[in-house]
Amino acid sequence: MAGMCCGINVGETEPTSPVEPAARTGHRRRVELRQLKIISDMAEARMKRQKVGEEEKVEEEQIQLRLPASLSPPPLEVARECDNASENCSEVVAKTDGEEQAVVEEFPKFGVTSVCGRRRDMEDAISIRPSFCSKRQKTSHQSEGFHLYGVFDGHGCSHVAMKCKERMHAIIKEEIESRESEEWSETMIQSFTRMDSEVGERLANAAGDVSSSCRCELQTPQCDAVGSTAVVAVVTPEKIVVSNCGDSRAVLCRNGVAIPLSVDHKPDRPDELKRIEEAGGRVIYWDGPRVLGMLAMSRAIGDNYLKPYVIPDPEVTVTDRSPDDECLILASDGLWDVVPNETAVSVARMCLNAEKPPSPPRSPGNDAVIAADGESSDKACSDASILLTKLALARHSCDNVSVVVVDLRRNPL
Amino acid sequence: MTRHKCSSSRTVGGLEPGLETFAGFFERWLQEQERDLQDLIRVAKSDSESTQSVAELVNRVMGHYSNYYRVKSESSKHNACEMLTPAWRSHLEDAFLWIGGWRPSMAFHLLYSKSGLQLEAGLTELLAGLSTGDLGDLSARQLARVDELHRHTVREEKELTEKMAAHQETVADSSMVQLSHVVTELMHGGDSGNGTESVDQRVNSALVSKEEGLEQILGKADDLRLKTLKKVVDILSPIQAVHFLIAAAELHLRVHEWGRKKDAQAKESTKPTKIC
């Protein structure tokens, strides 16, 4: 085991490997600052790793407590407003209306906030796709909706992140539907690979598609130096499938405990470092560890100029849902750089458990209408996402901040 | 003079006709801002103010900002160059100027910083579901609007920066290069006849067009500053606006003082005395 300690299985062999870079000042880019302490939590996270290590069987210890009654359908007719800083709202509504879903469906509850923050450019994108795909379940008579939540944190420009937002769910849907059995890891890896090549194609024949308002000049070679993180959670009635590539992160709150469902891809993560070096690349410390001294993450969608050192392959974790699950938080490093997992989880939890929403209807501003729309559960998720965002800003996050909070509690009706 | 005294209790008005420079007006504006600040602080601390009276105060203070920019714009018509290199500012402020004033996107950093401080201070209450009423309490809708305004402002700011860049580059346009050459020739050739006069005219008109360009850009920059301030205040509730305006005034006034102090010290230290 010791022999491979600098390599493949960080999670289990290197609980003490957190890297604490010294330089803290003036980091505008996604860098240092990262307390890779997540690693110690890995046992709980039950990571499903592709590269086989011994311990990972843990992953199959299941808490299979399905509560058929709890799946009762909340009223479908109301497409709630999501009052957040997100242009996704309308899409969400349209999407839900458009799908001819069975009425028996767990209606997803979520809150989204995405702000530019202290950066001058917005490079984050968020994708919320309720019931983006349904798969007939052998065990049940209805088709059950799969919901997708994605956070994409672009670098170089926003267009790769935007492309992920537009296309990722559609690609994943196709990949899911093209398979007979649920092969999550394979499905997601294939999806990310396709996403990556679509981004590459787009850049290659960029002339056709210059409509989006990029600040980079699409026709130039430096377009190659554009990429995005991707953390995507597919929530099914039974499972939470998180696929991650880059340094955005998904954290599950289970019974009050913060369980990271992804491990950031930083160039100094021992297994990533080894992979990069074996591919002939180098990690150079230049304002934190960077691949070839440039990119401060070891995996990303796009970034053709750093291939094969920077790869688009996601690490996929499949977690069985448990009645103890409270919420799932997906966010860009604008949040995680300044708010630890545990804090984020406890803030989100308090918002979800608040009898009345943290910003009362009479709170200042023009939000009275929204507060009064009666959809308290979504309001709670929104409150959670917004409070986390404000907390990140309060703690001097100098990046874009994007936060998605998904309520995982089953309605005990 | 009596008019001046009377007006000082409410508003600093405009330039004193014929005798006041913008520098003089600026001093009075600082005093007005200090008075406004005291009023704002008093209201922020009081629990008994009605929403209406808070809103009135916010309006009054905003009126003072509008007036400041009105006078500044008038003065720019006479001397844009002076307004762009304001002698009434300290070196410290000077170093952080963007087109003759504060950078508009700073308003959002100010808001986020103040809001962050108040959020951390009131976190327990906020988590317990209580309202703090200040900037820590920004709602989802407010944050969304602030974010949108922020992006919009940065865009406009970048456009103006580009405009300024393009205008600065015209200093080396053909007419200027030619004129500078002609004048140099004249100086060395010793030709001081009629030619010089017409050349002087040409120099004047060339410089006037450069100044006009500057005045226009400065005007747009000031518009953006005032517009940003107004829009941020519009998004906020009256009492939140009070907190925001307090932060703005405090920062402006104190940075000005620190800069002044630094300048004074620097002056002092150029004398042959000890430097610590």
XYZ file of C-alpha atoms in Angstrom:
689
model
C 0.000 0.000 0.000
C 2.760 2.339 0.921
C 4.226 1.811 -2.473
C 1.311 3.412 -4.151
C 0.786 6.113 -1.663
C 1.790 8.918 -3.898
C -0.349 7.545 -6.569
C -3.742 6.321 -7.038
C -5.723 6.165 -3.901
C -5.345 9.356 -2.014
C -8.522 8.797 -0.222
C -7.527 5.826 1.742
C -3.795 5.953 1.985
C -3.105 9.562 2.616
C -5.464 10.890 5.180
C -2.852 13.393 6.172
C -2.042 14.694 2.788
C -3.942 17.962 2.938
C -1.944 20.579 1.284
C -1.819 23.909 2.921
C -0.207 26.319 0.573
C 1.281 29.286 2.246
C 0.562 32.126 -0.085
C -2.875 33.418 0.590
C -2.822 36.871 -0.702
C -4.189 38.282 -3.845
C -5.342 35.064 -5.357
C -7.831 35.962 -7.989
C -7.692 32.705 -9.737
C -8.693 29.366 -8.551
C -5.713 28.543 -6.484
C -4.177 27.560 -3.231
C -6.231 28.279 -0.191
C -7.670 24.924 -0.598
C -7.798 22.873 2.489
C -7.759 19.462 1.015
C -8.995 18.116 4.240
C -11.829 16.546 2.422
C -9.616 13.599 2.072
C -10.069 12.536 5.620
C -13.759 12.411 5.053
C -13.348 10.133 2.157
C -14.214 6.968 3.945
C -17.623 8.321 4.534
C -17.948 9.570 1.072
C -17.719 6.050 -0.190
C -16.047 7.074 -3.307
C -16.376 4.848 -6.213
C -13.076 5.010 -7.882
C -12.375 3.736 -11.251
C -8.860 2.795 -10.461
C -9.423 -0.061 -8.185
C -8.213 0.038 -4.674
C -9.126 -2.362 -1.968
C -11.273 -0.381 0.363
C -13.751 0.820 -2.064
C -16.116 -1.993 -1.476
C -17.407 0.172 1.303
C -19.288 1.887 -1.360
C -21.758 -0.909 -1.500
C -22.749 -0.837 2.109
C -26.169 0.350 1.553
C -28.787 1.898 3.618
C -31.569 0.784 1.482
C -34.530 2.084 3.315
C -36.934 2.928 0.651
C -40.036 4.550 1.871
C -42.643 4.015 -0.771
C -45.152 6.119 1.056
C -42.755 8.969 1.400
C -42.525 9.344 -2.314
C -45.866 10.937 -2.366
C -46.144 13.589 -5.008
C -46.214 17.174 -4.016
C -48.553 19.140 -6.216
C -47.082 19.451 -9.632
C -49.135 22.237 -11.048
C -47.197 25.052 -9.497
C -43.958 25.789 -11.148
C -42.454 27.774 -8.400
C -40.685 30.909 -9.041
C -37.144 30.806 -8.170
C -36.288 34.241 -7.087
C -32.598 33.937 -7.279
C -29.814 35.391 -9.229
C -30.249 32.857 -11.883
C -31.413 33.014 -15.379
C -32.229 29.376 -15.088
C -35.597 30.042 -13.610
C -37.482 30.380 -16.813
C -35.834 27.355 -18.280
C -36.696 25.363 -15.263
C -40.309 26.303 -15.519
C -40.474 25.695 -19.202
C -38.799 22.379 -18.821
C -41.121 21.134 -16.160
C -44.119 22.156 -18.123
C -42.840 20.660 -21.283
C -42.196 17.173 -20.053
C -45.197 14.959 -19.988
C -44.096 13.463 -16.742
C -46.128 11.025 -14.805
C -47.816 12.854 -12.027
C -46.322 10.466 -9.566
C -43.000 12.069 -9.241
C -40.825 13.434 -6.591
C -40.785 17.101 -7.251
C -37.343 18.518 -6.754
C -36.816 21.341 -4.348
C -33.824 23.498 -4.795
C -32.411 26.970 -4.454
C -29.883 28.599 -6.734
C -27.715 31.655 -6.375
C -25.018 32.691 -8.766
C -23.269 36.025 -8.592
C -20.292 37.734 -10.103
C -19.099 38.734 -6.635
C -15.825 40.574 -6.474
C -14.674 39.461 -9.893
C -14.985 41.655 -12.953
C -16.145 38.832 -15.156
C -18.784 36.214 -14.676
C -17.514 32.823 -15.705
C -19.721 30.523 -13.660
C -22.729 28.819 -15.158
C -25.396 26.744 -13.495
C -27.675 24.143 -14.954
C -30.831 22.986 -13.208
C -32.803 20.380 -15.079
C -35.606 18.803 -13.117
C -36.841 15.584 -14.678
C -34.308 15.933 -17.449
C -34.521 12.250 -18.058
C -36.680 9.419 -16.927
C -35.839 5.830 -16.880
C -38.351 3.106 -16.477
C -37.731 1.326 -13.267
C -38.036 -2.395 -13.347
C -39.269 -2.404 -9.817
C -41.997 0.120 -10.241
C -44.698 0.823 -12.696
C -44.069 4.469 -13.139
C -41.178 6.082 -14.762
C -39.235 8.022 -12.271
C -37.711 11.367 -12.953
C -34.010 11.977 -12.754
C -32.996 15.486 -11.835
C -29.761 17.111 -12.811
C -27.892 19.895 -11.084
C -24.641 21.196 -12.441
C -22.152 23.887 -11.548
C -19.598 24.908 -14.153
C -16.856 27.323 -13.247
C -15.194 28.620 -16.373
C -11.704 29.985 -16.765
C -10.157 31.965 -19.557
C -13.624 32.917 -20.684
C -17.168 31.854 -19.943
C -18.025 30.063 -23.147
C -16.991 26.556 -22.178
C -18.982 26.813 -18.970
C -21.952 28.145 -20.924
C -21.682 25.309 -23.378
C -21.694 22.812 -20.510
C -24.779 24.456 -19.124
C -26.528 24.213 -22.474
C -25.499 20.731 -23.437
C -24.373 18.567 -20.549
C -27.829 17.386 -19.503
C -28.795 16.485 -23.051
C -25.642 14.463 -23.546
C -26.088 12.670 -20.241
C -29.698 11.914 -21.114
C -28.636 10.347 -24.391
C -25.969 8.326 -22.683
C -28.374 7.088 -20.029
C -30.966 6.148 -22.580
C -28.490 4.350 -24.780
C -27.708 1.884 -22.040
C -29.698 -1.046 -20.870
C -28.362 -1.190 -17.387
C -27.409 1.538 -14.995
C -23.713 1.898 -15.489
C -23.243 5.241 -13.887
C -19.514 5.511 -13.963
C -19.283 4.591 -17.610
C -22.253 6.753 -18.519
C -20.827 9.819 -16.894
C -17.290 9.360 -18.140
C -18.608 8.960 -21.658
C -20.801 12.042 -21.239
C -17.961 14.207 -20.026
C -15.754 13.003 -22.850
C -18.429 13.904 -25.362
C -18.952 17.254 -23.711
C -15.251 17.909 -23.958
C -15.078 17.030 -27.621
C -18.121 19.166 -28.396
C -16.370 22.083 -26.796
C -13.307 21.285 -28.868
C -15.323 21.049 -32.076
C -17.009 24.270 -31.368
C -13.697 25.957 -31.032
C -12.440 24.377 -34.191
C -15.274 25.698 -36.316
C -15.916 28.692 -34.179
C -16.873 30.918 -37.056
C -20.358 29.476 -37.170
C -21.291 30.075 -33.615
C -20.048 33.393 -32.433
C -23.411 34.483 -31.177
C -22.660 34.199 -27.497
C -21.039 37.183 -25.937
C -17.597 35.939 -25.170
C -14.894 38.264 -24.240
C -12.271 36.063 -25.801
C -11.860 36.249 -29.508
C -13.143 32.975 -30.743
C -11.088 32.783 -33.814
C -7.739 32.980 -32.129
C -5.610 30.141 -30.905
C -5.774 31.254 -27.292
C -9.294 30.004 -27.365
C -7.648 26.722 -26.614
C -6.861 28.128 -23.226
C -10.471 28.200 -22.154
C -12.062 25.589 -19.960
C -14.444 24.883 -17.171
C -14.888 22.754 -14.125
C -17.942 20.573 -14.008
C -19.627 19.103 -11.000
C -22.842 17.394 -11.948
C -25.270 15.647 -9.626
C -27.902 13.356 -11.049
C -30.450 12.701 -8.360
C -32.655 9.681 -8.886
C -35.235 8.331 -6.492
C -32.598 5.950 -5.164
C -29.248 7.440 -5.826
C -27.135 10.524 -5.931
C -24.624 10.315 -8.725
C -21.971 12.982 -8.568
C -19.478 13.398 -11.367
C -16.704 15.855 -10.898
C -13.974 17.291 -12.979
C -12.070 20.229 -11.542
C -12.347 22.095 -8.281
C -16.030 22.744 -7.874
C -17.522 20.486 -5.248
C -20.606 18.593 -4.148
C -21.244 18.044 -0.460
C -24.006 15.963 1.027
C -25.573 16.751 4.349
C -26.580 13.505 5.968
C -27.909 13.670 9.464
C -26.065 16.910 9.999
C -22.747 15.539 8.835
C -20.940 16.986 5.844
C -19.991 14.275 3.391
C -18.097 15.426 0.318
C -19.241 13.543 -2.754
C -16.382 14.784 -4.876
C -12.697 15.375 -4.405
C -11.230 18.469 -5.956
C -8.816 17.916 -8.769
C -5.840 19.957 -7.761
C -2.497 19.498 -9.447
C -0.804 18.701 -6.140
C -3.188 15.927 -5.204
C -0.715 13.053 -5.063
C -2.540 10.775 -7.489
C -3.156 13.623 -9.894
C 0.434 14.762 -9.639
C 1.565 11.262 -10.484
C -0.806 11.012 -13.423
C 0.340 14.341 -14.816
C 3.999 13.470 -14.471
C 3.507 10.086 -16.034
C 1.906 11.779 -18.997
C 5.009 13.894 -19.331
C 3.634 17.028 -17.759
C 4.845 19.001 -14.814
C 3.300 20.784 -11.911
C 4.931 24.095 -11.261
C 4.329 26.259 -8.256
C 3.432 29.630 -9.577
C 0.885 31.267 -7.343
C -0.002 27.804 -6.106
C 0.468 24.487 -7.860
C -0.385 24.662 -11.552
C -0.196 22.275 -14.454
C 2.755 23.506 -16.519
C 2.659 26.544 -14.291
C -0.651 27.583 -15.806
C -3.833 25.880 -14.742
C -4.573 25.528 -11.048
C -6.640 22.377 -11.480
C -5.715 19.005 -12.862
C -8.915 18.159 -14.726
C -11.282 20.294 -16.737
C -13.579 20.378 -19.714
C -11.799 22.182 -22.535
C -8.242 23.445 -22.085
C -6.997 21.679 -25.155
C -3.628 23.298 -24.822
C -2.948 21.327 -21.657
C -3.940 17.909 -22.911
C -3.059 15.182 -22.104
C -2.047 16.453 -18.671
C -5.371 18.050 -17.995
C -8.108 15.566 -18.766
C -11.879 15.803 -18.850
C -12.537 12.444 -17.176
C -14.766 12.841 -14.159
C -14.507 10.925 -10.947
C -17.899 9.489 -10.246
C -19.435 8.675 -6.901
C -22.689 6.811 -6.550
C -24.356 7.203 -3.208
C -27.517 5.481 -2.148
C -30.043 7.888 -0.819
C -30.889 7.486 2.788
C -33.715 8.825 4.911
C -31.026 10.687 6.806
C -30.150 12.749 3.763
C -31.026 16.380 4.224
C -29.554 18.325 1.390
C -26.952 18.439 -1.288
C -24.818 21.498 -1.877
C -23.048 22.077 -5.176
C -20.862 25.117 -5.488
C -17.951 26.666 -7.250
C -14.716 27.350 -5.406
C -15.932 30.887 -4.807
C -17.790 29.305 -1.893
C -15.462 26.462 -0.930
C -12.351 28.627 -0.807
C -13.750 30.527 2.139
C -16.478 28.379 3.664
C -15.596 24.912 4.958
C -17.890 21.989 4.144
C -19.072 21.698 7.712
C -20.029 25.346 7.953
C -21.847 25.241 4.644
C -23.774 22.202 5.712
C -24.794 23.617 9.047
C -25.907 26.892 7.489
C -27.951 25.076 4.852
C -29.400 22.819 7.464
C -30.504 25.639 9.665
C -32.240 27.278 6.744
C -34.007 24.065 5.816
C -35.089 23.418 9.342
C -36.201 26.940 10.068
C -39.885 26.932 10.793
C -40.159 30.236 9.142
C -37.743 31.311 6.482
C -34.711 33.275 7.602
C -35.646 36.358 5.663
C -39.083 37.041 6.972
C -41.717 38.404 4.634
C -41.226 41.806 6.083
C -37.569 41.874 5.368
C -36.319 44.900 3.520
C -36.337 45.235 -0.179
C -38.874 44.341 -2.733
C -39.106 40.693 -2.016
C -42.383 40.655 -0.193
C -44.166 39.113 -3.123
C -41.722 36.330 -3.416
C -41.638 35.598 0.236
C -45.377 35.322 0.160
C -45.644 32.757 -2.557
C -46.138 30.081 0.013
C -43.690 27.562 -1.403
C -41.872 27.425 1.845
C -39.676 24.490 1.055
C -38.141 26.030 -1.991
C -37.945 29.253 -0.132
C -35.864 27.418 2.410
C -33.477 26.138 -0.257
C -33.220 29.583 -1.760
C -32.559 31.046 1.638
C -29.825 28.511 2.113
C -28.187 29.201 -1.235
C -28.363 32.929 -0.768
C -27.084 32.872 2.780
C -24.145 30.721 1.714
C -23.419 33.117 -1.112
C -23.553 36.093 1.200
C -21.331 34.285 3.642
C -18.786 33.666 0.900
C -18.859 37.348 -0.020
C -18.594 38.294 3.627
C -15.527 36.142 3.923
C -13.834 37.993 1.112
C -14.299 35.484 -1.634
C -12.853 37.206 -4.653
C -14.268 34.809 -7.167
C -17.653 34.282 -8.748
C -19.888 32.491 -6.272
C -22.412 29.889 -7.415
C -24.367 27.746 -5.009
C -27.073 25.146 -5.551
C -28.880 23.669 -2.576
C -31.094 20.654 -3.187
C -33.524 19.471 -0.547
C -33.248 15.698 -0.289
C -35.738 15.104 2.469
C -38.658 12.944 1.549
C -42.000 14.472 2.272
C -43.456 12.513 5.143
C -47.023 12.909 4.008
C -21.319 85.786 1.620
C -24.511 85.714 3.618
C -25.971 83.600 0.891
C -23.161 81.180 1.294
C -23.707 80.835 5.025
C -27.377 80.318 4.635
C -26.971 77.716 1.968
C -24.343 75.843 3.902
C -26.881 74.643 6.411
C -28.849 72.852 3.692
C -26.814 72.483 0.584
C -23.527 73.702 -0.733
C -25.238 74.894 -3.892
C -23.016 75.725 -6.806
C -19.847 77.634 -7.344
C -19.809 81.129 -5.934
C -20.171 83.238 -9.019
C -16.965 84.639 -10.339
C -14.758 83.931 -7.416
C -14.795 80.291 -6.438
C -12.714 77.541 -7.925
C -13.812 73.930 -7.889
C -11.230 73.333 -5.184
C -13.121 75.691 -2.906
C -16.397 74.032 -3.705
C -14.833 70.658 -3.002
C -13.887 71.740 0.524
C -17.453 72.799 1.191
C -18.687 69.536 -0.273
C -16.513 67.596 2.165
C -18.048 69.517 5.033
C -21.498 68.829 3.724
C -20.707 65.159 3.414
C -19.469 65.108 6.991
C -22.751 66.702 8.141
C -24.743 64.226 6.088
C -22.732 61.426 7.609
C -23.637 62.539 11.125
C -27.326 62.635 10.190
C -27.123 59.213 8.618
C -25.382 57.729 11.632
C -27.967 59.236 13.945
C -30.801 57.722 11.938
C -29.069 54.351 11.699
C -28.788 54.217 15.460
C -32.282 55.366 16.200
C -35.170 52.951 16.380
C -37.867 55.517 16.268
C -37.417 56.968 12.818
C -40.336 56.396 10.497
C -39.622 54.797 7.153
C -40.713 57.987 5.549
C -38.277 60.191 7.402
C -35.474 57.734 6.690
C -36.384 57.843 3.014
C -36.406 61.615 3.100
C -32.920 61.705 4.531
C -31.703 59.302 1.867
C -33.267 61.533 -0.773
C -31.625 64.598 0.652
C -28.206 62.976 0.735
C -28.653 61.698 -2.794
C -29.659 65.210 -3.805
C -26.306 66.404 -2.503
C -24.492 63.858 -4.645
C -26.493 64.982 -7.687
C -25.607 68.559 -6.945
C -21.939 67.689 -6.584
C -21.891 66.089 -10.007
C -23.845 68.982 -11.523
C -21.238 71.452 -10.330
C -18.425 69.153 -11.372
C -19.878 68.895 -14.834
C -20.138 72.672 -15.102
C -16.544 73.062 -14.068
C -15.421 70.447 -16.546
C -16.694 72.643 -19.333
C -14.086 75.213 -18.459
C -11.254 72.964 -17.631
C -11.484 69.248 -18.151
C -7.756 68.769 -17.670
C -7.802 70.236 -14.228
C -10.777 68.106 -13.272
C -8.941 65.008 -14.431
C -5.875 65.779 -12.348
C -7.574 67.256 -9.317
C -5.211 69.198 -7.110
C -7.772 69.076 -4.301
C -7.274 65.358 -3.962
C -4.396 63.799 -2.069
C -1.783 61.727 -3.873
C -3.261 58.643 -2.299
C -6.683 59.322 -3.806
C -5.092 60.440 -7.008
C -3.415 57.084 -7.416
C -6.755 55.315 -7.234
C -8.700 57.584 -9.542
C -10.446 56.275 -12.590
C -11.157 59.028 -15.120
C -11.196 61.815 -12.564
C -13.143 60.083 -9.796
C -13.947 56.833 -8.054
C -14.292 53.694 -10.093
C -18.004 52.894 -10.431
C -17.629 49.151 -9.815
C -16.186 50.036 -6.431
C -19.753 50.656 -5.307
C -20.351 46.913 -5.390
C -17.238 46.081 -3.477
C -18.259 48.655 -0.926
C -21.698 47.092 -0.714
C -20.355 43.551 -0.462
C -17.806 44.524 2.156
C -20.258 46.415 4.334
C -22.912 43.782 3.824
C -20.389 41.105 4.747
C -19.421 42.846 7.957
C -23.048 43.229 8.949
C -23.823 39.667 7.943
C -21.089 38.246 10.129
C -22.183 40.497 12.974
C -25.783 39.404 12.675
C -25.272 35.819 11.605
C -26.785 34.335 14.721
C -29.933 36.375 14.320
C -30.134 35.681 10.620
C -29.770 31.966 11.166
C -32.446 32.095 13.804
C -34.743 33.591 11.219
C -34.673 37.116 12.566
C -34.335 40.193 10.476
C -31.432 42.511 11.103
C -32.773 45.105 8.712
C -29.315 46.198 7.640
C -27.176 45.198 4.690
C -26.582 41.748 6.118
C -30.200 41.136 5.325
C -30.020 41.559 1.548
C -32.761 39.444 0.037
C -32.415 37.057 -2.872
C -34.117 39.499 -5.181
C -31.919 42.346 -4.038
C -28.747 40.332 -4.488
C -29.886 39.303 -7.955
C -30.498 42.914 -8.906
C -27.211 44.053 -7.424
C -25.419 41.335 -9.354
C -27.082 42.335 -12.601
C -26.283 45.979 -12.035
C -22.721 45.031 -11.184
C -22.183 43.211 -14.456
C -23.788 46.019 -16.369
C -21.658 48.616 -14.638
C -18.448 46.708 -15.275
C -19.393 46.544 -18.933
C -19.992 50.275 -19.151
C -16.837 50.924 -17.213
C -14.827 48.849 -19.656
C -16.352 50.654 -22.604
C -15.389 54.009 -21.145
C -11.906 52.772 -20.354
C -11.568 51.794 -23.999
C -12.876 55.144 -25.090
C -10.348 56.881 -22.915
C -7.587 54.674 -24.299
C -8.567 55.518 -27.849
C -8.663 59.199 -27.055
C -5.320 59.126 -25.285
C -3.799 57.557 -28.354
C -4.920 60.479 -30.485
C -2.285 62.580 -28.746
C 0.079 61.062 -31.297
C -2.193 61.483 -34.303
C -0.771 62.919 -37.531
C -1.886 66.459 -36.896
C -0.249 66.559 -33.480
C 2.948 64.973 -34.750
C 3.050 67.349 -37.675
C 2.338 70.375 -35.493
C 5.007 69.486 -32.993
C 7.443 69.104 -35.855
C 6.492 72.416 -37.441
C 6.815 74.231 -34.146
C 10.212 72.674 -33.511
C 11.384 73.733 -36.940
C 10.149 77.235 -36.332
C 11.989 77.433 -33.036
C 15.245 76.387 -34.644
C 14.744 78.274 -37.863
C 14.185 81.484 -35.940
C 11.250 82.322 -38.167
C 8.993 84.396 -36.002
C 6.846 86.121 -38.530
C 3.215 85.617 -39.484
C 3.786 81.912 -39.622
C 4.048 81.616 -35.872
C 0.727 83.186 -35.272
C -1.140 80.837 -37.512
C 0.742 77.938 -36.020
C -0.300 79.059 -32.566
C -3.851 79.016 -33.733
C -3.461 75.552 -35.090
C -1.928 74.377 -31.823
C -4.777 75.901 -29.910
C -7.461 74.317 -31.971
C -5.715 70.958 -31.850
C -5.522 71.106 -28.070
C -9.097 72.295 -27.774
C -10.348 69.262 -29.633
C -8.311 67.030 -27.324
C -9.799 68.740 -24.300
C -13.280 68.469 -25.659
C -12.794 64.755 -25.993
C -11.609 64.576 -22.405
C -14.549 66.606 -21.205
C -16.943 64.278 -22.934
C -15.374 61.160 -21.456
C -15.179 62.716 -18.008
C -18.847 63.644 -18.290
C -19.758 60.074 -19.130
C -17.624 58.742 -16.299
C -19.311 61.054 -13.812
C -22.714 60.084 -15.179
C -21.870 56.465 -14.627
C -20.718 57.163 -11.087
C -23.896 58.968 -10.135
C -26.112 56.516 -11.968
C -24.485 53.571 -10.220
C -24.883 55.200 -6.832
C -28.538 55.960 -7.488
C -29.317 52.503 -8.770
C -27.673 50.785 -5.834
C -29.630 52.988 -3.447
C -32.816 52.216 -5.380
C -32.314 48.501 -4.865
C -31.871 48.950 -1.129
C -34.549 49.640 1.435
C -34.304 53.137 2.962
C -32.568 51.941 6.109
C -30.195 49.741 4.119
C -29.458 52.738 1.932
C -28.570 54.665 5.069
C -26.013 52.008 5.987
C -24.639 52.022 2.477
C -24.348 55.806 2.343
C -22.660 55.810 5.727
C -20.060 53.368 4.443
C -19.573 55.425 1.285
C -19.131 58.709 3.132
C -16.884 57.216 5.790
C -14.626 55.656 3.216
C -14.460 58.773 1.068
C -13.834 61.204 3.920
C -11.351 59.070 5.806
C -9.316 58.089 2.763
C -9.153 61.762 1.868
C -7.862 62.600 5.340
C -5.352 59.773 5.373
C -4.085 60.919 2.004
C -3.778 64.486 3.183
C -1.917 63.377 6.245
C 0.433 61.290 4.183
C 1.079 64.188 1.840
C 1.804 66.457 4.778
C 4.215 63.920 6.225
C 5.932 63.509 2.893
C 6.366 67.241 2.654
C 7.712 67.307 6.159
C 10.171 64.530 5.462
C 11.688 66.298 2.490
C 13.019 68.761 5.009
C 16.317 67.599 6.483
C 14.781 66.043 9.560
C 14.640 62.502 10.739
C 12.371 60.054 9.029
C 10.920 57.225 11.009
